Coordinates of N, CA and C in Angstrom, one line a residue:
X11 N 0.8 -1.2 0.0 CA 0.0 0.0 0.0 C 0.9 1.3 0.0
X12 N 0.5 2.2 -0.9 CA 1.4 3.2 -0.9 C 0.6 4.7 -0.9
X13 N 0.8 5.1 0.1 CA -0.3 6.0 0.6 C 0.5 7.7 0.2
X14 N 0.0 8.3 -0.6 CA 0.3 9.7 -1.1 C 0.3 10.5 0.2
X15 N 1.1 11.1 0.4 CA 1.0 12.8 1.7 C 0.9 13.8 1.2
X16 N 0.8 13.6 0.2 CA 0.7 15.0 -0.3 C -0.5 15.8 -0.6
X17 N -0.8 17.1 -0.9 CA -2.1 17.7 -0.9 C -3.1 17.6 -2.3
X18 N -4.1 17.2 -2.1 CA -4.7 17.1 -3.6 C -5.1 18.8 -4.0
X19 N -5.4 19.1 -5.3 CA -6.3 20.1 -6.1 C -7.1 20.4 -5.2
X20 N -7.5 19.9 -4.8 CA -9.3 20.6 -3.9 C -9.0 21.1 -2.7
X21 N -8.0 20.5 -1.9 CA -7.7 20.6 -0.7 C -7.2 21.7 -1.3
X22 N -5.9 22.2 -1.8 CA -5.3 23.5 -1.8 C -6.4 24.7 -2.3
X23 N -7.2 24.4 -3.1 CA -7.8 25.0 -3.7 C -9.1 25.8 -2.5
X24 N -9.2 25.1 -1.4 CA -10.0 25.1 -0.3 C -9.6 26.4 0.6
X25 N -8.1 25.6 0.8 CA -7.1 26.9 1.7 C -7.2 28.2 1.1
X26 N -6.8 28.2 -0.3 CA -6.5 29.6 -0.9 C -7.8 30.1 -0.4
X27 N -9.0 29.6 -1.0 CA -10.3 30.2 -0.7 C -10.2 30.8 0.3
X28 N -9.9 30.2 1.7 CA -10.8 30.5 2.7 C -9.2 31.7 3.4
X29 N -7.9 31.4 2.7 CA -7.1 32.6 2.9 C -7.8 34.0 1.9
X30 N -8.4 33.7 1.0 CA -8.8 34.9 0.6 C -10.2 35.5 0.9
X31 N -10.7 34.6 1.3 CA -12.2 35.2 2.9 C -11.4 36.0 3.6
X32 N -10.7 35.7 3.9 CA -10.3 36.4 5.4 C -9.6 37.6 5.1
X33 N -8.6 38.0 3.9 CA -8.9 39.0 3.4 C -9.5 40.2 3.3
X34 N -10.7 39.5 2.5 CA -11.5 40.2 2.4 C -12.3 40.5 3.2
X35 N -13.0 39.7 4.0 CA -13.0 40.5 5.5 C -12.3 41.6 6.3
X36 N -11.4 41.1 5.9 CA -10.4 41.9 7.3 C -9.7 43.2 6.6
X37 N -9.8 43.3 5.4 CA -9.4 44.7 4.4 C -10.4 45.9 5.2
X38 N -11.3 45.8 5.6 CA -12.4 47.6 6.1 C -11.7 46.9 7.7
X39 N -11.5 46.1 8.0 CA -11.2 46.7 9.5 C -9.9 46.8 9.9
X40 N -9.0 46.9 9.1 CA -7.7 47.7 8.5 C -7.7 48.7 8.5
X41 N -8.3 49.2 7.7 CA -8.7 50.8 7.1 C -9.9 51.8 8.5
X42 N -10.5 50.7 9.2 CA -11.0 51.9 10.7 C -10.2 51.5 11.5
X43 N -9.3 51.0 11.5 CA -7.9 50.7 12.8 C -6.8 51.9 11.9
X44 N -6.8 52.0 11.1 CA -5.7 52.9 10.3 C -6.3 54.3 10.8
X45 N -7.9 54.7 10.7 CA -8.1 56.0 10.7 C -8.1 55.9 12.3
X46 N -8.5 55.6 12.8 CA -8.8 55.9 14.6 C -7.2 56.0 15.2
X47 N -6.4 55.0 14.4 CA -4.9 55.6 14.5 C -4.5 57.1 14.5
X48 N -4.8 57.3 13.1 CA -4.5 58.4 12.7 C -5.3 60.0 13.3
X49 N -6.8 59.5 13.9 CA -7.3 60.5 14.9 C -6.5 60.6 15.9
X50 N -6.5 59.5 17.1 CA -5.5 59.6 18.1 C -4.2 60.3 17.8
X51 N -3.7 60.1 16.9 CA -2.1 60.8 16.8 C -2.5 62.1 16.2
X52 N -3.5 62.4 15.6 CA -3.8 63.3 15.6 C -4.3 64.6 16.7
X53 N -5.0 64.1 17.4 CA -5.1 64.8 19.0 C -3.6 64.8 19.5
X54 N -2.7 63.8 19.8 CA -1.4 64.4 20.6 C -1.1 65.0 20.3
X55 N -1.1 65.5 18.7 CA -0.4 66.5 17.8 C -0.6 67.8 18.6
X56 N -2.5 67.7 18.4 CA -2.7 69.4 18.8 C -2.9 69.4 20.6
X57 N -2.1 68.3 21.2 CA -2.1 68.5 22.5 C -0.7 69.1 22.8
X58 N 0.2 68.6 21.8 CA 1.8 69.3 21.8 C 2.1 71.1 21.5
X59 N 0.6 71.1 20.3 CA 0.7 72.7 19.9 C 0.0 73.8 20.7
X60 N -0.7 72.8 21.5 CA -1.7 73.2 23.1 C -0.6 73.5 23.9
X61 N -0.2 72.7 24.4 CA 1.4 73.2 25.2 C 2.3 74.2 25.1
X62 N 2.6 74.4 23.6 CA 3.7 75.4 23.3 C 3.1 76.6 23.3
X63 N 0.7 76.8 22.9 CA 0.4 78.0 22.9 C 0.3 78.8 24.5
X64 N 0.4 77.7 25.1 CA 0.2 77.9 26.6 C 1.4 78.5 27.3
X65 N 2.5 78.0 26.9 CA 4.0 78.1 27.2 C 3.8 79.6 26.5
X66 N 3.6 80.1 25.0 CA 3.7 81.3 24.7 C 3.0 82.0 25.4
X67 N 1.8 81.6 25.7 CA 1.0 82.8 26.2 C 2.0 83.2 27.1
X68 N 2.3 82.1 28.2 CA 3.0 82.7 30.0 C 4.1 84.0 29.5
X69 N 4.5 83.8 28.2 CA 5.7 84.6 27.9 C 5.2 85.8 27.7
X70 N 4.5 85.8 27.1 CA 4.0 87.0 26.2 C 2.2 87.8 26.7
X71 N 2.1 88.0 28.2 CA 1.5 88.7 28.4 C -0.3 87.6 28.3
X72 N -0.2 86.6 29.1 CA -1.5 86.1 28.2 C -1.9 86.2 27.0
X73 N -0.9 86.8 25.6 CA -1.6 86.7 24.8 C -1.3 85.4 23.6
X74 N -1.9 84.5 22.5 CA -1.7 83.7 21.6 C -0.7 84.8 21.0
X75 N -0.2 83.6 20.0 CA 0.6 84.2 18.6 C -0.3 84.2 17.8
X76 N 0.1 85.2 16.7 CA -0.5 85.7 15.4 C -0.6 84.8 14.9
X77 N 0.2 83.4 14.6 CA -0.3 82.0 14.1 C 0.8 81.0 14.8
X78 N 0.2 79.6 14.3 CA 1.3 78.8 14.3 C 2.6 78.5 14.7
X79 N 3.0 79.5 13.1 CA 4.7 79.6 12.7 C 5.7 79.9 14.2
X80 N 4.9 81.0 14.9 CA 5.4 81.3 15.8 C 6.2 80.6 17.5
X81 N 5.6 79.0 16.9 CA 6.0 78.4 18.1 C 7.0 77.8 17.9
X82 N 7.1 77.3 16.4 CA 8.3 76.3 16.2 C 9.7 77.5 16.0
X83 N 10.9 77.1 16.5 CA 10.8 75.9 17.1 C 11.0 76.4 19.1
X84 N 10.4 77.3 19.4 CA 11.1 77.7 20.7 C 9.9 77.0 21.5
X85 N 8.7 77.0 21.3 CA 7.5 76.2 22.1 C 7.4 75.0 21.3
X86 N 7.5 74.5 20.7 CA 7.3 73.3 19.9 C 8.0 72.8 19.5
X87 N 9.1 72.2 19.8 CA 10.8 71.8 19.0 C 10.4 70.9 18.0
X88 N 9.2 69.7 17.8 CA 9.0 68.8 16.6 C 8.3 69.2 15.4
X89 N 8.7 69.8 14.2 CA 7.8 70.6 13.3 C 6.6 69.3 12.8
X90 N 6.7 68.0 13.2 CA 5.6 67.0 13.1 C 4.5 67.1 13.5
X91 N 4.9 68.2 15.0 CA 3.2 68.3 15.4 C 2.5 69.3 14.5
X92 N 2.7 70.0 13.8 CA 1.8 70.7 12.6 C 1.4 69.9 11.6
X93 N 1.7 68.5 11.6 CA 1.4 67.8 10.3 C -0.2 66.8 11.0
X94 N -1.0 67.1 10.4 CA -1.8 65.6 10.7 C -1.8 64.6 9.9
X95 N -1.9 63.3 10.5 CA -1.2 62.2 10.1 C -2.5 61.5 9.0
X96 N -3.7 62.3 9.0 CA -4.4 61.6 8.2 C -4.8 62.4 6.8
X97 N -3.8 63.7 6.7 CA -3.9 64.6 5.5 C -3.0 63.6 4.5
X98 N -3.0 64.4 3.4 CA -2.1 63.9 2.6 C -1.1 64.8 2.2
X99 N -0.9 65.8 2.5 CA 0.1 67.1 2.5 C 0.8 66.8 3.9
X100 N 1.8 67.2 3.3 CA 3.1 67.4 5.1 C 2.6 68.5 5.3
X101 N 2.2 69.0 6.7 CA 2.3 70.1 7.4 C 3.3 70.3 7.5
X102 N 3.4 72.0 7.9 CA 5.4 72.5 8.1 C 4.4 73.5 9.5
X103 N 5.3 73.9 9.8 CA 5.3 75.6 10.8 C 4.8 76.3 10.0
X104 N 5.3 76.6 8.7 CA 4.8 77.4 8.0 C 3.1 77.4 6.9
X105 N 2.7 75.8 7.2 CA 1.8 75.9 6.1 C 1.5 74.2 7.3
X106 N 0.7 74.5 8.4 CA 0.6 73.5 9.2 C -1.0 73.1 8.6
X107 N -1.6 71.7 9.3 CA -2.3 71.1 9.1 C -3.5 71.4 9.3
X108 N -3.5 72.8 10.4 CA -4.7 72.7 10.9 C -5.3 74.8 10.5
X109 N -6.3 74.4 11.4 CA -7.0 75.7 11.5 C -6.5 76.4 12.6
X110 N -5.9 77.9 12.6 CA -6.0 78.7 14.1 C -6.8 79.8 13.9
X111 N -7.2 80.1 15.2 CA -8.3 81.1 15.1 C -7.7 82.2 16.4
X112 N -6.7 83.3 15.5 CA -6.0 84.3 15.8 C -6.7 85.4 16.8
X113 N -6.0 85.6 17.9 CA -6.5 87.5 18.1 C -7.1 86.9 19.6
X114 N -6.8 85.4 20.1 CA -7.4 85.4 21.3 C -6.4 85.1 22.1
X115 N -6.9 85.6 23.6 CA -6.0 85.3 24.9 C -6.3 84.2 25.9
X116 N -5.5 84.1 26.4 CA -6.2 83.5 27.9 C -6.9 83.6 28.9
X117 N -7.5 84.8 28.8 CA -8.9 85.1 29.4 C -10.6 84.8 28.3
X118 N -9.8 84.3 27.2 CA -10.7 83.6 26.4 C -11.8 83.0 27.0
X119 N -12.7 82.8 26.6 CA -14.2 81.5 27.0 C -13.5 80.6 26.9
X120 N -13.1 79.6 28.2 CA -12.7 78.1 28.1 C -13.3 77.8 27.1
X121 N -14.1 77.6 26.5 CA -14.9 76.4 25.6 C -14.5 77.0 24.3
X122 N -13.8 78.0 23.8 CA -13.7 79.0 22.6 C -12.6 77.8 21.9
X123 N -13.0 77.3 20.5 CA -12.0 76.8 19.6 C -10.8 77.8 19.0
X124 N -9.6 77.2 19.4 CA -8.2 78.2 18.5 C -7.4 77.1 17.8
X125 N -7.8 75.8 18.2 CA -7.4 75.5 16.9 C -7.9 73.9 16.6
X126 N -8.2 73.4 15.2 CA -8.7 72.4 14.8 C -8.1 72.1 13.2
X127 N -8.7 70.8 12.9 CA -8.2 70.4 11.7 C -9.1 70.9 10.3
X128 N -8.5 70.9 9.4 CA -8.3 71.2 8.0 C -9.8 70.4 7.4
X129 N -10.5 71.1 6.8 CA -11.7 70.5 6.3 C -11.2 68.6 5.4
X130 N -10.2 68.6 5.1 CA -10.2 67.5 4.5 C -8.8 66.0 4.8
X131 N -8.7 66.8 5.7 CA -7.8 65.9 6.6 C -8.3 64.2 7.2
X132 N -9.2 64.2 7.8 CA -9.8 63.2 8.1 C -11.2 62.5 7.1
X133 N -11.2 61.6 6.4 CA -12.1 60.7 5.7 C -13.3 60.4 6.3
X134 N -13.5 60.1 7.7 CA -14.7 60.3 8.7 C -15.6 61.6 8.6
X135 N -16.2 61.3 9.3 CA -17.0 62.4 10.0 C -16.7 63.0 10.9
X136 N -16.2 63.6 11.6 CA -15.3 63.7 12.8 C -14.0 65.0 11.8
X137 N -14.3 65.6 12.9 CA -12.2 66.4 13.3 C -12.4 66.3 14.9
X138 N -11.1 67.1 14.9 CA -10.1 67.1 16.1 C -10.2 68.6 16.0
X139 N -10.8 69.3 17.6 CA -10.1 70.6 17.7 C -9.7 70.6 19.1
X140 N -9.4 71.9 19.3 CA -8.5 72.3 20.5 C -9.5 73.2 20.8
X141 N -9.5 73.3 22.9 CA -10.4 74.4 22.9 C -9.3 75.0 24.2
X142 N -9.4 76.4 24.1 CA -8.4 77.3 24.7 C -8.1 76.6 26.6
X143 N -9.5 75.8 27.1 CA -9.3 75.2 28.3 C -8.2 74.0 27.8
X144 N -7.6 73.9 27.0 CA -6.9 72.7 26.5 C -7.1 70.9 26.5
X145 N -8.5 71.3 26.2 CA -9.3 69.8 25.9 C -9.3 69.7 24.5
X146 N -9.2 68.7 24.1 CA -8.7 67.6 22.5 C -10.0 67.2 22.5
X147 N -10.9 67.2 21.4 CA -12.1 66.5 21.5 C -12.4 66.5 19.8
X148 N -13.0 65.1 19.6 CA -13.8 64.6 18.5 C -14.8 65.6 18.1
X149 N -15.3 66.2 17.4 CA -16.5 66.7 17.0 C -17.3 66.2 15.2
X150 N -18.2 66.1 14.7 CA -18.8 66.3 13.6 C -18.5 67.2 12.5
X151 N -18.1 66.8 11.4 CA -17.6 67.9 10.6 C -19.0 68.8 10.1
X152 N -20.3 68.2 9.9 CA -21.3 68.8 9.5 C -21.8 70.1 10.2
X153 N -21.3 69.9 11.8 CA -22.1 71.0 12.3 C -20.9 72.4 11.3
X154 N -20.7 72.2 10.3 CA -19.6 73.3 9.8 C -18.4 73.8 11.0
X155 N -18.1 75.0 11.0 CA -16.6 75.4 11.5 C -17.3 74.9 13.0
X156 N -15.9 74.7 13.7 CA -16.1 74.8 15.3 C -16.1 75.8 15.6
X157 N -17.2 75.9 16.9 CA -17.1 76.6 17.8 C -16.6 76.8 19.1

């Protein structure tokens, strides 16, 4: 009796199948583990540019900078935190990722947005803003600009 070990046509033909189910399954939950990535690191970002506006204010009289550019690199030494990770443009200091909304202090409305993300940054529904009490929070892009 001479007994074959080896794998027939059907049997391999079985595996591939059921390696390419799983695939295809698992391809969209790749892609919302990739974005919710890319939110989260996108919040540290603007928790780093929260820090440096906070750091400038103490310097400069309670008041923000005129934009951005102004922190890197003496409040912000990593020019990464101006980039969001889910754009497709590099942010710089000079032409960063997000939105700022100039001309405010630290006697600001806690709840007042100064800075958030770029209308087309994130593929969701959802941005990331900053609000001068220095809370990072999810919001809806429909309700239009933050408030």
């Amino acid at each position: 009796m001479n007994k074959n070990k080896a794998f027939t046509l059907i049997e391999l033909s079985v595996v591939i199948c059921i390696f390419i189910m799983m695939i295809i399954f698992l391809t969209p939950v790749v892609a919302i583990i990739k974005e919710r990535a890319h939110t989260i690191n996108c919040a540290n970002n603007l928790r780093r540019v929260s820090l440096g506006l906070h750091l400038y204010a103490a310097d400069h009289g309670d008041a923000f900078p005129a934009n951005l550019r102004e922190l890197y690199p003496d409040y912000v030494k990593d020019e990464r935190a101006f980039d969001c990770p889910a754009s497709k443009a590099v942010g710089t200091p000079e032409k960063p990722d997000y939105n700022y909304t100039a001309g405010l202090t630290e006697i600001s409305p806690e709840s007042q947005v100064i800075v958030y993300d770029l209308d087309g940054n994130h593929k969701g529904r959802t941005r990331t803003i900053h609000r001068i009490n220095g809370s990072v929070e999810w919001v809806s892009k429909g309700a239009g600009k933050p408030r």
